[in-house]
Amino acid sequence: MGEPYYITTAISYPNGKPHIGHAYEAIAADVIARFQRALGRDVRFQTGTDEHGLKMAQKARETGVSPRELSDEMSSYFIKMCDDLDISYDVFIRTTEERHHASVQELWRRMEAKGDLYLDRYEGWYSIRDEAYYDESELAADEGGEKLSPQGTPVEWTVEESWFFRLSKYAEPLLALYNENPQFIQPDGRRNEVMRFVEGGLRDLSVSRTSFDWGVKVPGSDGHVMYVWVDALANYLTGLGFPDESGDFARYWPANLHLIGKDIVRFHTVYWPAFLMSADIALPDQVFGHGFLLNRGQKESKSLGNVTDPLELAERFGVDPLRYFLMREVAFGQDGSYSPEAIVTRCNAELANSYGNLVQRVLSMIFKNMDGTLETFSSTDDDDVLLAAVFSACRDELPREFEALNFSAGIDAWMKGVFACNAYVDEQAPWSLRKTDPDRMKAVLLTLFMAIRDLTIAIAPVVPASAHKVLDQIGIPADQRDFAALTDADWYMARVATGEKLGAPSPAFPRLEMPEDTGTA
Ligand code: ME8
């Protein structure tokens, strides 16, 4: 078994249906998981839903169902999204599961045993309607000077009993962590923000609530439920069987990568490592805060009427084109914009016209002009140069960039390999060699066949279904599709030896239709 590699996404709030941001994060994590598997690692990939807390309780009340009913229904949409988008998760965790309660309570007990939890009073501006505290700085005032929450609801100064976590004690250890492990928070811009924040000093954190009960009970403290972030973050441990520290936990913890969005970096890089330090649990290697996806440059919101259902996009354009677009278009870590036109333009130019067309042309010519037969051939320098270029794009550049989570740059390197093949087809013009030099035609087509196999294996983590369709068509066995297969010098001879002919190819990357009405999302 390969080296263990544990990757997680954030667990989503199922207080609405999944949006494009959820799809983006799941797809990026899936590309990483598939890529790491292709490198031979023993991957554990976890995603799930974050079902407790005020947001869920409020939403349930609004819709007239119990929080339990709401979370059962809504989490099923997130599971469906993952399944529809070909997300190869190993564990889908729900924080309402019994085992999760047991896991969070054990984390709590350990922090308490450390002396890091104490009971005190929480004071602040509280909105009963919102069931939330606000900072003085967030408040507005009505015409009569009465204070209002950002939601426009009345607030009153409230004092509540709450458990506190001694976060202040961890400022120095956290700064040491960031300084000694620059990879812990990525990208660098986010790391700098977090460092500035912690350097400013940390206040102890209120970690229990008495104003509602939809959460994990604080052990031995009636009436208190845990602050939802303590509960949510612990999911990464629960999914490995914690508090049982043998088995999966021993194998996969600490996580290699928590992949999350930029808005929740602080929770994952300040609170989470502090909780883990307190409980004497090893820290994850890296937290990566990806950027936000914007709809034509705008945040999606119900009031703007521009909320996109990612599954509708997948249905309209195909799962793989959507996955390709998202990984290709946006420099990972930065914000990015999408629109149906951008998806069509990008996927048609690169997937359909450059790569798909190459595959289709070459396989059709092998089928028609060579009866689909693969055979040995003698190559020229031109063939060798092409293969070396494709090999280096697929074996060196793409993996190097993907390992660093630079997906767009990795795909760019891959596209250079595709362009090299297209330039080679045009120069060699195998169609005109058919009569004049059939041996050379064969050598050209078979060289391209070899290049296509490499290019397809390399891009498979991004477009898994289409890539496997091509690899099926060209008869590459399922266990010879990882990155190690790219360096197997004998694969082609082994393939020839099977004697299996190629059939008529069917296109794996059809052209997409440009939307007629370009005015709306
Ligand atoms: O934050 N573009 O859940 P969530 C890209 N339950 N990513 C986006 C996005 C967008 N427009 N909008 C949101 C939570 N995200 C917590 C997490 S983890 C222990 C608890 C990302 O449903 C967001 O940054 O609001 C987060 O990583 C994920 O989607 C889930 O967001």
XYZ file of C-alpha atoms and ligand atoms in Angstrom:
552
model
C 0.000 0.000 0.000
C 1.247 3.495 -0.811
C 2.010 6.283 1.592
C -1.163 7.535 3.338
C -2.639 10.831 2.178
C -5.609 12.344 4.004
C -7.494 15.195 2.359
C -10.665 16.890 3.572
C -12.995 19.578 2.296
C -14.909 21.920 4.564
C -18.174 20.390 5.681
C -20.985 22.434 4.167
C -23.908 24.036 5.947
C -26.918 22.279 4.501
C -29.227 25.232 5.183
C -29.805 25.573 1.448
C -29.030 23.524 -1.634
C -25.408 23.227 -2.765
C -24.147 26.229 -4.717
C -21.315 26.618 -7.182
C -18.799 27.301 -4.377
C -19.561 23.924 -2.841
C -19.155 22.261 -6.222
C -15.873 24.085 -6.832
C -14.366 22.963 -3.547
C -15.540 19.364 -3.975
C -14.149 19.222 -7.518
C -10.781 20.678 -6.530
C -10.475 18.219 -3.646
C -11.453 15.383 -5.950
C -8.817 16.350 -8.499
C -6.237 16.301 -5.722
C -7.489 12.946 -4.401
C -7.440 11.359 -7.850
C -4.055 12.850 -8.609
C -2.582 11.539 -5.359
C -4.040 8.095 -6.034
C -2.511 8.197 -9.515
C 0.837 8.873 -7.832
C 0.338 5.660 -5.894
C -0.640 7.121 -2.527
C -3.203 5.514 -0.261
C -5.748 8.330 -0.259
C -8.457 8.959 2.286
C -10.854 11.668 1.101
C -13.507 13.073 3.398
C -16.320 15.543 2.874
C -19.677 16.073 4.559
C -22.213 18.402 6.125
C -22.130 20.666 9.191
C -25.602 20.304 10.568
C -25.744 21.970 13.983
C -25.840 25.555 15.127
C -28.018 28.584 14.873
C -28.181 28.809 11.114
C -29.700 25.362 10.856
C -32.004 25.865 13.842
C -33.268 29.156 12.378
C -33.762 27.752 8.918
C -35.709 24.816 10.335
C -37.935 27.174 12.271
C -38.545 29.303 9.174
C -39.573 26.279 7.157
C -41.628 24.724 9.944
C -39.714 21.465 10.253
C -37.439 20.104 12.957
C -33.692 20.709 12.557
C -33.272 16.950 12.259
C -35.749 16.724 9.368
C -34.148 19.682 7.672
C -30.653 18.277 7.949
C -31.713 14.824 6.775
C -33.333 16.285 3.706
C -30.700 18.868 2.873
C -27.636 16.711 3.415
C -29.023 14.331 0.799
C -28.630 17.118 -1.802
C -24.963 17.429 -0.905
C -24.454 13.688 -1.239
C -26.194 13.821 -4.601
C -24.034 16.719 -5.722
C -20.896 14.731 -4.890
C -22.164 11.661 -6.683
C -23.297 13.600 -9.751
C -19.980 15.425 -10.046
C -17.924 12.216 -9.805
C -16.453 13.144 -6.431
C -14.544 10.081 -5.257
C -14.940 10.623 -1.512
C -14.296 7.774 0.893
C -16.267 9.208 3.803
C -19.236 11.561 3.824
C -19.587 12.707 7.391
C -22.658 14.264 9.001
C -22.154 16.025 12.302
C -25.508 14.765 13.581
C -24.143 11.209 13.642
C -23.864 9.639 17.070
C -20.186 8.800 16.586
C -19.463 12.443 15.926
C -21.008 13.545 19.216
C -18.811 11.033 21.022
C -15.734 12.289 19.190
C -16.341 15.993 19.901
C -17.103 15.299 23.533
C -13.795 13.475 23.883
C -11.982 16.413 22.312
C -13.763 18.671 24.810
C -12.792 16.484 27.775
C -9.171 16.588 26.725
C -9.171 20.366 26.448
C -10.872 20.555 29.830
C -8.344 18.156 31.390
C -5.620 20.514 30.119
C -7.217 23.332 32.095
C -8.078 25.186 28.878
C -11.840 25.447 29.424
C -13.492 27.594 32.061
C -16.986 28.827 32.799
C -17.593 32.556 32.685
C -20.098 35.095 31.492
C -20.471 36.137 27.899
C -21.592 39.678 27.407
C -22.570 41.386 24.243
C -25.222 42.858 22.010
C -27.686 40.075 21.420
C -30.514 39.899 18.926
C -33.213 37.527 20.097
C -34.637 37.317 16.625
C -31.295 36.421 15.071
C -30.154 34.407 18.103
C -26.761 35.959 17.619
C -24.325 38.259 19.327
C -22.907 41.254 17.475
C -19.909 43.446 17.985
C -20.511 47.071 18.779
C -18.815 47.910 15.464
C -21.346 45.860 13.487
C -24.385 47.678 14.842
C -26.479 50.349 13.198
C -29.092 52.559 14.820
C -32.702 53.315 13.913
C -34.116 56.861 13.650
C -34.762 56.995 17.371
C -31.187 55.994 18.131
C -32.060 52.415 19.142
C -29.295 49.967 18.298
C -29.968 47.487 15.513
C -28.176 44.380 14.301
C -26.811 44.258 10.740
C -30.076 42.438 9.944
C -32.036 45.412 11.238
C -33.360 43.557 14.277
C -33.315 45.047 17.800
C -30.430 44.092 20.051
C -30.020 44.229 23.780
C -27.045 44.017 26.076
C -27.117 40.438 27.283
C -25.102 38.450 29.742
C -25.048 34.676 29.359
C -23.097 31.914 31.022
C -20.634 30.360 28.603
C -17.653 28.077 28.537
C -14.489 29.717 27.285
C -11.424 28.220 25.622
C -8.084 29.750 26.618
C -7.186 30.781 23.099
C -5.034 33.636 24.420
C -2.587 31.068 25.795
C -1.908 29.768 22.280
C -0.885 32.953 20.486
C 2.843 32.276 20.911
C 2.694 28.556 20.050
C 0.622 29.418 16.959
C 3.102 32.016 15.776
C 5.908 29.502 16.269
C 3.899 26.998 14.220
C 3.463 29.466 11.329
C 7.099 30.502 11.432
C 8.494 27.009 11.542
C 6.073 25.577 8.962
C 5.508 28.105 6.198
C 3.462 25.508 4.296
C 0.927 25.256 7.143
C -1.185 28.106 5.762
C -1.339 28.598 2.015
C -1.427 30.599 -0.179
C 1.097 33.038 1.301
C -1.285 35.993 1.217
C -3.643 34.206 3.590
C -0.740 33.169 5.783
C 0.271 36.796 6.170
C -3.268 37.826 7.110
C -3.484 35.163 9.795
C -0.064 36.054 11.184
C -1.013 39.727 11.466
C -4.218 38.715 13.236
C -2.487 36.481 15.790
C 0.318 38.989 16.336
C -2.391 41.404 17.427
C -3.115 39.079 20.387
C -5.913 36.559 20.883
C -8.909 36.755 23.181
C -10.348 33.663 24.818
C -13.111 32.127 22.781
C -16.683 31.526 23.868
C -17.270 27.853 23.065
C -20.714 27.037 24.424
C -24.231 28.399 24.070
C -27.261 28.168 26.309
C -29.667 30.041 24.051
C -30.454 27.037 21.837
C -30.008 23.298 22.044
C -29.370 22.134 18.469
C -25.820 20.948 18.957
C -23.473 18.631 20.799
C -24.037 18.691 24.549
C -21.184 19.900 26.710
C -20.240 16.928 28.892
C -21.306 17.458 32.500
C -22.767 20.931 31.898
C -26.519 20.852 31.513
C -28.069 23.399 29.233
C -24.852 24.051 27.275
C -24.301 22.999 23.695
C -20.952 23.444 22.021
C -20.214 26.330 19.760
C -20.740 24.974 16.275
C -17.144 25.523 15.170
C -15.748 23.250 17.896
C -18.200 20.649 16.737
C -17.573 21.222 13.021
C -13.777 21.182 13.098
C -13.715 17.912 15.008
C -15.319 16.171 12.007
C -11.837 15.692 10.596
C -11.033 13.419 13.556
C -14.392 11.660 13.758
C -14.206 10.376 10.209
C -11.064 8.432 11.135
C -12.685 6.743 14.124
C -11.513 9.118 16.875
C -11.445 8.706 19.875
C -10.221 5.271 18.851
C -6.678 6.166 17.906
C -5.811 2.873 16.281
C -6.895 1.820 12.767
C -7.739 4.612 10.339
C -6.770 7.297 12.807
C -3.315 5.827 13.269
C -2.944 5.459 9.522
C -4.264 8.761 8.202
C -3.938 11.363 10.954
C -2.549 14.029 10.805
C -4.286 15.225 7.658
C -2.098 16.202 4.734
C -4.503 18.863 3.551
C -7.597 20.656 4.759
C -8.986 22.308 1.637
C -11.323 25.181 2.493
C -12.457 28.556 1.212
C -10.836 31.851 2.126
C -13.652 32.935 4.464
C -12.967 30.182 6.994
C -9.179 30.240 7.072
C -9.064 31.757 10.544
C -11.146 28.961 12.055
C -8.837 26.374 10.540
C -5.510 28.018 11.216
C -6.079 29.645 14.608
C -8.843 27.824 16.484
C -8.261 24.348 15.067
C -4.522 24.029 15.742
C -5.066 25.582 19.191
C -7.733 22.976 20.028
C -5.449 20.214 18.787
C -2.451 21.510 20.739
C -4.620 21.664 23.827
C -5.824 18.080 23.319
C -2.281 16.869 22.497
C -3.254 15.749 19.019
C -0.861 16.139 16.083
C -1.475 19.074 13.717
C -2.415 18.823 10.043
C 0.320 19.574 7.503
C -1.521 22.180 5.503
C -4.611 24.331 5.331
C -5.201 25.777 1.865
C -7.736 28.601 1.485
C -9.005 28.677 -2.084
C -10.648 31.732 -3.601
C -14.291 32.435 -4.252
C -16.131 31.833 -7.468
C -18.138 34.737 -8.752
C -20.941 34.722 -11.274
C -19.827 37.156 -13.998
C -17.755 38.883 -11.364
C -20.596 39.127 -8.839
C -21.249 37.240 -5.640
C -24.298 35.040 -6.034
C -27.254 35.966 -3.905
C -30.938 35.312 -3.839
C -31.696 39.026 -4.074
C -29.664 39.408 -7.270
C -31.423 36.350 -8.647
C -28.131 34.954 -9.952
C -27.807 31.797 -7.872
C -26.638 28.937 -10.069
C -27.371 25.304 -9.445
C -24.074 23.544 -10.166
C -25.912 20.394 -11.186
C -27.788 22.321 -13.848
C -24.469 23.527 -15.231
C -23.160 19.960 -15.180
C -26.236 18.736 -16.967
C -26.045 21.425 -19.574
C -22.333 21.267 -20.340
C -21.289 17.882 -18.966
C -19.573 17.020 -15.707
C -16.072 16.822 -17.164
C -16.228 20.116 -19.077
C -17.431 21.824 -15.885
C -14.630 20.236 -13.868
C -12.078 21.151 -16.533
C -13.273 24.720 -16.744
C -13.169 25.287 -12.991
C -9.675 23.893 -12.583
C -8.347 25.549 -15.709
C -9.904 28.978 -15.691
C -9.114 30.121 -12.171
C -5.624 30.339 -10.679
C -6.176 28.213 -7.601
C -6.129 30.335 -4.462
C -7.459 33.419 -6.226
C -11.051 34.430 -6.845
C -12.429 33.620 -10.245
C -15.411 34.317 -12.386
C -17.562 32.025 -14.450
C -20.345 32.295 -16.969
C -21.881 29.862 -19.431
C -20.078 31.606 -22.297
C -16.721 31.310 -20.556
C -17.308 27.596 -19.965
C -18.210 27.020 -23.608
C -15.336 29.096 -24.960
C -12.704 27.460 -22.794
C -13.921 23.906 -23.199
C -14.448 24.175 -26.941
C -11.029 25.688 -27.563
C -9.072 23.263 -25.413
C -11.012 20.098 -24.680
C -13.051 19.747 -27.856
C -11.008 21.415 -30.614
C -7.460 20.787 -29.464
C -7.445 17.602 -27.448
C -10.718 15.861 -28.337
C -10.223 16.509 -32.007
C -6.664 15.194 -31.875
C -7.839 11.973 -30.244
C -10.722 11.567 -32.634
C -8.673 12.245 -35.771
C -5.812 9.966 -34.835
C -7.935 7.066 -33.663
C -10.152 7.348 -36.755
C -7.140 7.270 -39.040
C -5.713 4.222 -37.241
C -9.093 2.564 -37.547
C -9.627 3.423 -41.200
C -6.137 3.302 -42.616
C -4.566 0.606 -40.478
C -7.573 -1.539 -39.729
C -7.180 -0.536 -36.074
C -4.029 -2.622 -35.760
C -1.224 -1.565 -33.460
C 2.224 -2.724 -34.463
C 5.897 -2.066 -34.005
C 7.378 0.700 -36.113
C 10.672 2.458 -36.636
C 10.637 6.054 -35.540
C 12.502 9.140 -36.703
C 13.919 12.025 -34.713
C 10.697 13.971 -35.166
C 8.707 11.261 -33.448
C 11.162 11.084 -30.600
C 11.101 14.840 -30.085
C 7.320 14.815 -29.932
C 7.175 11.973 -27.474
C 9.829 13.547 -25.272
C 7.857 16.814 -25.192
C 4.615 15.069 -24.273
C 6.386 12.893 -21.769
C 7.933 15.833 -19.994
C 4.612 17.738 -19.893
C 2.799 14.725 -18.455
C 5.451 13.196 -16.292
C 7.234 16.266 -14.956
C 5.418 19.544 -15.390
C 1.795 18.631 -14.727
C 2.537 16.568 -11.594
C 4.888 19.218 -10.254
C 2.251 21.918 -10.630
C -0.581 19.731 -9.324
C 1.465 18.775 -6.276
C 1.734 22.512 -5.548
C -2.035 22.893 -6.230
C -1.310 25.035 -9.305
C -3.916 23.301 -11.390
C -4.196 25.915 -14.071
C -0.434 25.941 -14.644
C -0.386 22.132 -14.700
C -3.121 22.057 -17.311
C -1.283 24.730 -19.268
C 1.779 22.462 -19.424
C -0.488 19.642 -20.548
C -1.981 21.850 -23.278
C 1.535 22.451 -24.591
C 1.799 18.696 -25.068
C -1.535 18.724 -26.922
C -0.404 21.624 -29.124
C 2.845 19.822 -29.912
C 0.799 16.827 -31.125
C -1.443 19.010 -33.258
C 1.538 20.766 -34.809
C 3.076 17.367 -35.507
C -0.082 16.104 -37.226
C -0.139 19.174 -39.449
C 3.551 18.914 -40.339
C 3.564 15.197 -40.963
C 0.179 15.178 -42.731
C -0.372 11.429 -42.310
C -3.395 11.545 -44.639
C -1.139 12.414 -47.561
C 1.431 9.758 -46.579
C -1.117 7.063 -47.039
C -0.318 6.588 -50.713
C 3.233 7.894 -50.852
C 4.772 6.281 -47.772
C 2.436 3.997 -45.826
C 5.150 2.908 -43.411
C 5.810 6.486 -42.443
C 2.077 7.093 -42.044
C 1.919 4.215 -39.605
C 4.903 5.492 -37.656
C 3.309 8.938 -37.395
C -0.081 7.625 -36.269
C 1.415 5.194 -33.783
C 3.666 7.894 -32.346
C 0.535 9.968 -31.842
C -1.216 6.985 -30.319
C 1.535 6.772 -27.713
C 1.324 10.496 -27.023
C -2.462 10.353 -26.650
C -2.185 7.611 -24.086
C 0.208 9.717 -21.988
C -1.845 12.892 -22.308
C -5.003 11.050 -21.341
C -3.515 9.437 -18.254
C -2.142 12.795 -17.134
C -5.434 14.687 -17.426
C -7.585 11.882 -15.970
C -7.771 13.388 -12.446
C -9.475 16.455 -13.956
C -11.807 14.758 -16.460
C -12.066 11.218 -15.105
C -15.068 9.840 -16.995
C -13.979 11.117 -20.416
C -10.361 10.129 -19.908
C -11.317 6.616 -18.887
C -13.582 6.413 -21.888
C -10.605 7.186 -24.146
C -8.347 4.775 -22.256
C -11.024 2.084 -22.600
C -11.226 2.742 -26.333
C -7.500 2.382 -26.767
C -7.311 -0.740 -24.632
C -5.226 0.458 -21.688
C -5.897 -1.859 -18.735
C -7.472 -0.245 -15.674
C -4.445 -0.964 -13.508
C -2.081 0.757 -15.961
C -3.480 4.247 -15.793
C -1.478 5.802 -13.000
C 1.556 8.053 -13.226
C 3.938 5.141 -12.757
C 2.543 3.725 -16.010
C 3.910 6.820 -17.765
C 7.468 5.679 -17.089
C 6.858 2.073 -18.069
C 9.076 1.701 -21.146
C 7.436 -1.561 -22.175
C 3.802 -0.598 -22.149
C 3.481 -0.126 -25.875
C 5.005 -3.488 -26.744
C 2.756 -5.111 -24.154
C -0.230 -3.382 -25.740
C 0.842 -4.515 -29.238
C 1.251 -8.072 -27.934
C -2.410 -8.236 -26.886
C -3.292 -8.089 -30.584
C -6.426 -6.174 -29.674
C -7.561 -3.917 -32.520
C -8.935 -0.424 -32.117
C -12.584 0.034 -33.056
C -14.170 3.113 -34.589
C -13.717 5.842 -31.971
C -16.638 7.724 -30.512
C -15.904 11.301 -29.502
C -15.169 11.797 -25.806
C -15.155 15.620 -25.901
C -18.025 16.940 -28.012
C -18.274 20.615 -28.853
C -20.544 22.602 -26.558
C -23.285 24.883 -27.827
C -22.918 28.580 -27.052
C -25.962 29.768 -25.079
C -28.270 31.806 -27.295
C -29.379 34.170 -24.597
C -26.140 35.562 -23.254
C -27.824 38.157 -21.086
C -28.567 35.900 -18.156
C -26.625 33.431 -16.064
O -18.316 27.506 6.019
N -16.757 30.109 -3.993
O -19.888 25.975 5.327
P -20.396 26.655 3.973
C -15.912 29.179 -3.518
N -19.843 24.764 7.636
N -16.062 28.584 -2.327
C -17.096 28.941 -1.571
C -18.038 29.911 -1.999
C -17.819 30.502 -3.287
N -18.639 31.412 -3.804
N -18.964 30.045 -1.036
C -18.607 29.195 -0.027
C -18.977 26.508 6.200
N -17.493 28.529 -0.360
C -18.765 25.670 7.442
C -17.447 24.945 7.307
S -15.572 23.238 8.168
C -15.148 22.502 9.594
C -17.081 24.066 8.471
C -16.776 27.505 0.443
O -21.445 25.741 3.468
C -16.485 27.958 1.851
O -15.353 28.782 1.866
O -20.736 28.076 4.203
C -16.275 26.633 2.555
O -14.958 26.179 2.395
C -17.252 25.711 1.831
O -17.626 26.374 0.616
C -18.505 25.410 2.649
O -19.130 26.628 3.018
